[in-house]
Amino acid sequence: MNKLTLSAIVGLMLCGCTASNEPQIVENNMADQGNEASLKSLAAQVNLSVGTAFETRHLQDPLFRQKVIEEFSQLTPENEMKFSYVQPQRGQFDFSKADQLVEFALENNMTVKGHALVWHIQNPSWLEDGQWSKEELAEILETHIKTVVSHYKGQVKYWDVVNEAFNDNGGFRETLWYNALGEEYIEMAFRFAHEADPDAILFYNDYSTEGMNAKANGVYRHVKKLLEKGVPIHGVGTQLHLTSDGPISDVSIARNIERLSELGLKTHFTEIDVRLRDGDGESALFDQAKRYEMLMKLAVFYPQVDLYTTWGLTDKYSWVPNWFKGYGRPLLFDENYQPKAAYNAVHQVLEDASAGTFSYQPATDLTLVQRYVQAFDAKALPSGAFDANAVVYYPFAYNQLGVRNQTVPKAENISGKWAVGYHDNQLIGQVLRHDDFTVTNNKQAHENDNVELFIRLGDKFWQFRSIVGQDFAAANFPGEIQGEWSNDGQQFDFVIEFDDYEDLVGETIGFNIALSDNDNTAEDSVRHAQLYPLSGSNIGWQGEEFGELFMNGQNAVVAAVPVALPPTFVAKSLTQKPVDAESSVWQESYHYSLAFNQLDKKDMTVSQDSIAATWSVGHHDNWLYGMVQRQDDITVTSMEESYLNDNVELFFQRGEELMQFRSTVGKDFEKIRYPHQYRAQWSDDGQTLYFAIELDKPIASGEAIGWNIAMSDNDDGKARRYQLYPVPGSNISYLGEELTKLTFE
Ligand code: XIL
C-alpha cells in the first residue's frame, strides 16, 4: 500500500467525519465527569471501534457497567462463548451466559465479536477425553460451529473462528483438532461458520503475531493459501498480550498489517493488555502507556485496522495475575476505575485524529530504521541452492588474534569473503578463501586452517567448525548441518537446517563466521590469523560479540531490539598526545579496518590490489586524535564535489547533533559549524592522515559516542569506486543513521 495514498485517505476521512459528527460528540460527552469525549465517540470518527472483553459477572459491578457503556463500542465475551461454556455436554448447548452479554451489548449499541469457535484449550472434558475418529471429530466441529453461529446470526458481527493454531516457529500447533484432521480443520471451520451466517465477518486470531516473525509468517502463508482456495476468511486478529518492557516495533507491526491488507484482509487488535511487573513504578506505567499509544496510532493510521480491543477494562479484574505470576495492572483503568497514563495517551491519539492534527506515520521504509551496526543480510534463495548472484558478499575484515592491531594487512597471506542466503528453514552459505598454504595436520583442531560458524538463538549458541577439506558439526544443535570443500580448498559451501523454524523469512539470528590460517606445519604450531567480519576480542566461542544475520524477505523488518551485541570500537586513553600519524603512542591504541565497500550492494569486499585502509583513534585530555593509513596508487582530488574525491570522512555524534568532518587527501578538514578546534594533516605522499578534534567537555571512561569513518577512493576522475567503512551498512551515516559506537577507555 502506498503510504502517501494511505495518509491522504486517512486525512480525507478525518476532515470529512469531523465536520459531520461534531455536534454528536459534544452531546455524548457532557454526560460524565468532565467534558472529555469518550474513547468510542472519538474513535467512531475514524471508523474505529474500541472494545473490551469481560464476563457476565462483571456486569453486577455498577461502576464497571457504567464505564463499559461510556467508553466502549465493542464487546468480546472473555470466556462465555468458548466451547466448554456453550456445549458442556455433547449436543447440549447452553447459551445462557453468552446471551446476557450479547443482549447487553446490543442494548448499548456495541458490536460483538464472538470468541472463539475452535481452540485447543477451554474445551469440555467430553471432547478432550473422547477417542474420536476423523469423521466423528469433523462432525463435532461442524455441529458446534453451525449451532453457535446460527444462534447468533445477525447479532454477532465478527467471529474468531480459529484461535491460536500456530507455534512460535511458524508450524501448526498440535491440537486435538490438528492431530485428527490435519491443517484442513482450519479451512473446514471457516466454511462451516460462513454457511451458518454468510454475513458474519470471520477472523483467524493468535498471539505474538503482530510483527514480522516466524509465527506471523506461518499465519500469513496459511491465510494466503486459504484465500487462494476460496475459503471465506476476512481478517486476522492479533492478540497483543504485551509486557511493558518487551521489545516491540511499530514498523514491524505496520509491515504485517500491510502485507495482510495486500491480501484484502483486515487486521484487528483483539486482546490488548500490557502487563507490569509487581512493584514496578511510574516509569513502567509510562512504558505501558507508550505501547497502548503506539497501537492506537497504528489503528488510526491504517483504515484496515477497525478494531482496538483491550482484554478487560480495569486492573481490578484481569486474567494477568493468574496467568503470569508476578505481573499485573495491564489495563487502561486502575483498580478504582481511574484512567491511567495509558488511557490518557490513547485518548490523546484519538483527539488528534478527530481534530485533524494526527501526524504519525510508521517508518516502513527499511532504509530509515536506525541501528547500531547493521545486520548482515541473508537473501532469499528461491530455488534452495546457493546462488552467487542473489547473495551479498561480505569481507573477513578483522584479525582477532591481532589483539590491538585487528587489521588484515596483505602480509598476512590470507583473505576471504563469505555470503549467506536462506531457503525455507535452511541457511545456505559460502566461504571463498585466498590462501597459498594450507595446514590441516595440527594436533589442535582450531589451530588448523578452518572455517567456524557461530549461531545464537536467544540465550543459546552453537559453534561449528570445518577444517579445510573436512565436514563440520556442532554438538546439540537442533538441526542438520553439512559442509563441503572444493578440491583446491579455496571454496567452502555449507547448509544449516534449523529444526526450530518452518521458514526463516524475517528472522534475525546472532551470527558470526571466522576464517583461521596457519602457515606452519609443525603439529603444535599456532595459527597466525583468525579473521572475522566484525572487530572483537575472539570470544565468539564463548557466545559473545556476535553480529546479526537478517533473513531479509519481502516486507521483513529487522527487530527493533538487536538479538546479539556486536563489539564497539575502542578509543584508548593515550599516555601522550600524538603529534602526527607516525607517533609511537599509536602502538597503544586499537587499529581497525576499512573493509566494507558501501557503494556495492552485492559485494562489499575490496579487491586486494586496489586499496587498503586502516584507522585508529585515541583520546588525550579533551581531544580526540586519530590516524588513517591508506595504500592507494591513484589519488584523485580534482572533483568539484569534494565527497567524490579521495577523502576521509568522520561521523561523530556526542549528544544531539551529528558532525560530519571531511578531509580530501592533502587538505585540511572542510570548514563546518563545529564550535571547537579541528584539524587534519596528510603526509606528503598522501598515504597517512593525522587528525585532532577538540571536544566540548572532558571524556569519561566508558562513555560511548555515535561514530563512523569512511574512506572514498576515486581512480578515474569520474565516480568513486569505493567508499569503505569499518562495518556493513548502506551509506547513510551522513543522515545520522547507521552510526556505530566508539567507546572511550
Ligand atoms: C483467557 C481469559 O482471559 C481467562 O479468564 C481464562 O481463564 C483463559 O483465557 N488468548 C485468548 C483468550 O484468546 O481467550 C484468553 O483469555 C487469553 C489468551
PDB file of C-alpha atoms and ligand atoms in Angstrom, residues 55 78-79 82 115-116 119 121-122 163-164 205 207 239 241 271 311 319 323, ligand 1:
ATOM      1  CA  GLU A  55     -17.826 -11.856  31.673  1.00  0.00           C
ATOM      2  CA  GLU A  78     -13.904 -13.071  27.596  1.00  0.00           C
ATOM      3  CA  ASN A  79     -14.833 -16.719  28.207  1.00  0.00           C
ATOM      4  CA  LYS A  82     -15.841 -20.784  24.445  1.00  0.00           C
ATOM      5  CA  HIS A 115     -14.758 -15.688  20.691  1.00  0.00           C
ATOM      6  CA  ALA A 116     -13.699 -18.399  19.961  1.00  0.00           C
ATOM      7  CA  TRP A 119      -9.311 -23.535  20.145  1.00  0.00           C
ATOM      8  CA  ILE A 121      -7.977 -25.130  25.414  1.00  0.00           C
ATOM      9  CA  GLN A 122     -11.132 -24.379  27.373  1.00  0.00           C
ATOM     10  CA  ASN A 163      -7.772 -19.305  17.737  1.00  0.00           C
ATOM     11  CA  GLU A 164      -4.026 -19.959  18.211  1.00  0.00           C
ATOM     12  CA  ASN A 205      -6.806 -14.956  15.862  1.00  0.00           C
ATOM     13  CA  TYR A 207      -0.795 -14.072  19.855  1.00  0.00           C
ATOM     14  CA  GLN A 239      -3.997 -10.504  20.459  1.00  0.00           C
ATOM     15  CA  HIS A 241      -0.769  -9.546  25.337  1.00  0.00           C
ATOM     16  CA  GLU A 271      -6.875  -8.685  23.254  1.00  0.00           C
ATOM     17  CA  TRP A 311      -8.643  -7.582  27.286  1.00  0.00           C
ATOM     18  CA  TRP A 319      -6.606 -12.634  33.747  1.00  0.00           C
ATOM     19  CA  TRP A 323      -1.652 -16.476  34.251  1.00  0.00           C
TER      20      TRP A 323
HETATM   21  C1  XIL B   1      -8.284 -16.047  28.879  1.00  0.00           C
HETATM   22  C2  XIL B   1      -9.258 -15.438  29.848  1.00  0.00           C
HETATM   23  O1  XIL B   1      -8.991 -14.070  29.982  1.00  0.00           O
HETATM   24  C3  XIL B   1      -9.165 -16.141  31.182  1.00  0.00           C
HETATM   25  O2  XIL B   1     -10.180 -15.662  32.050  1.00  0.00           O
HETATM   26  C4  XIL B   1      -9.290 -17.636  31.003  1.00  0.00           C
HETATM   27  O3  XIL B   1      -9.066 -18.286  32.228  1.00  0.00           O
HETATM   28  C5  XIL B   1      -8.305 -18.148  29.964  1.00  0.00           C
HETATM   29  O4  XIL B   1      -8.461 -17.433  28.775  1.00  0.00           O
HETATM   30  N1  XIL B   1      -5.835 -15.749  24.400  1.00  0.00           N
HETATM   31  C6  XIL B   1      -7.170 -15.824  24.163  1.00  0.00           C
HETATM   32  C7  XIL B   1      -8.140 -15.591  25.260  1.00  0.00           C
HETATM   33  O5  XIL B   1      -7.562 -15.977  23.012  1.00  0.00           O
HETATM   34  O6  XIL B   1      -9.290 -16.333  25.116  1.00  0.00           O
HETATM   35  C8  XIL B   1      -7.531 -15.866  26.602  1.00  0.00           C
HETATM   36  O7  XIL B   1      -8.470 -15.476  27.615  1.00  0.00           O
HETATM   37  C9  XIL B   1      -6.213 -15.122  26.733  1.00  0.00           C
HETATM   38  C10 XIL B   1      -5.242 -15.569  25.695  1.00  0.00           C
END
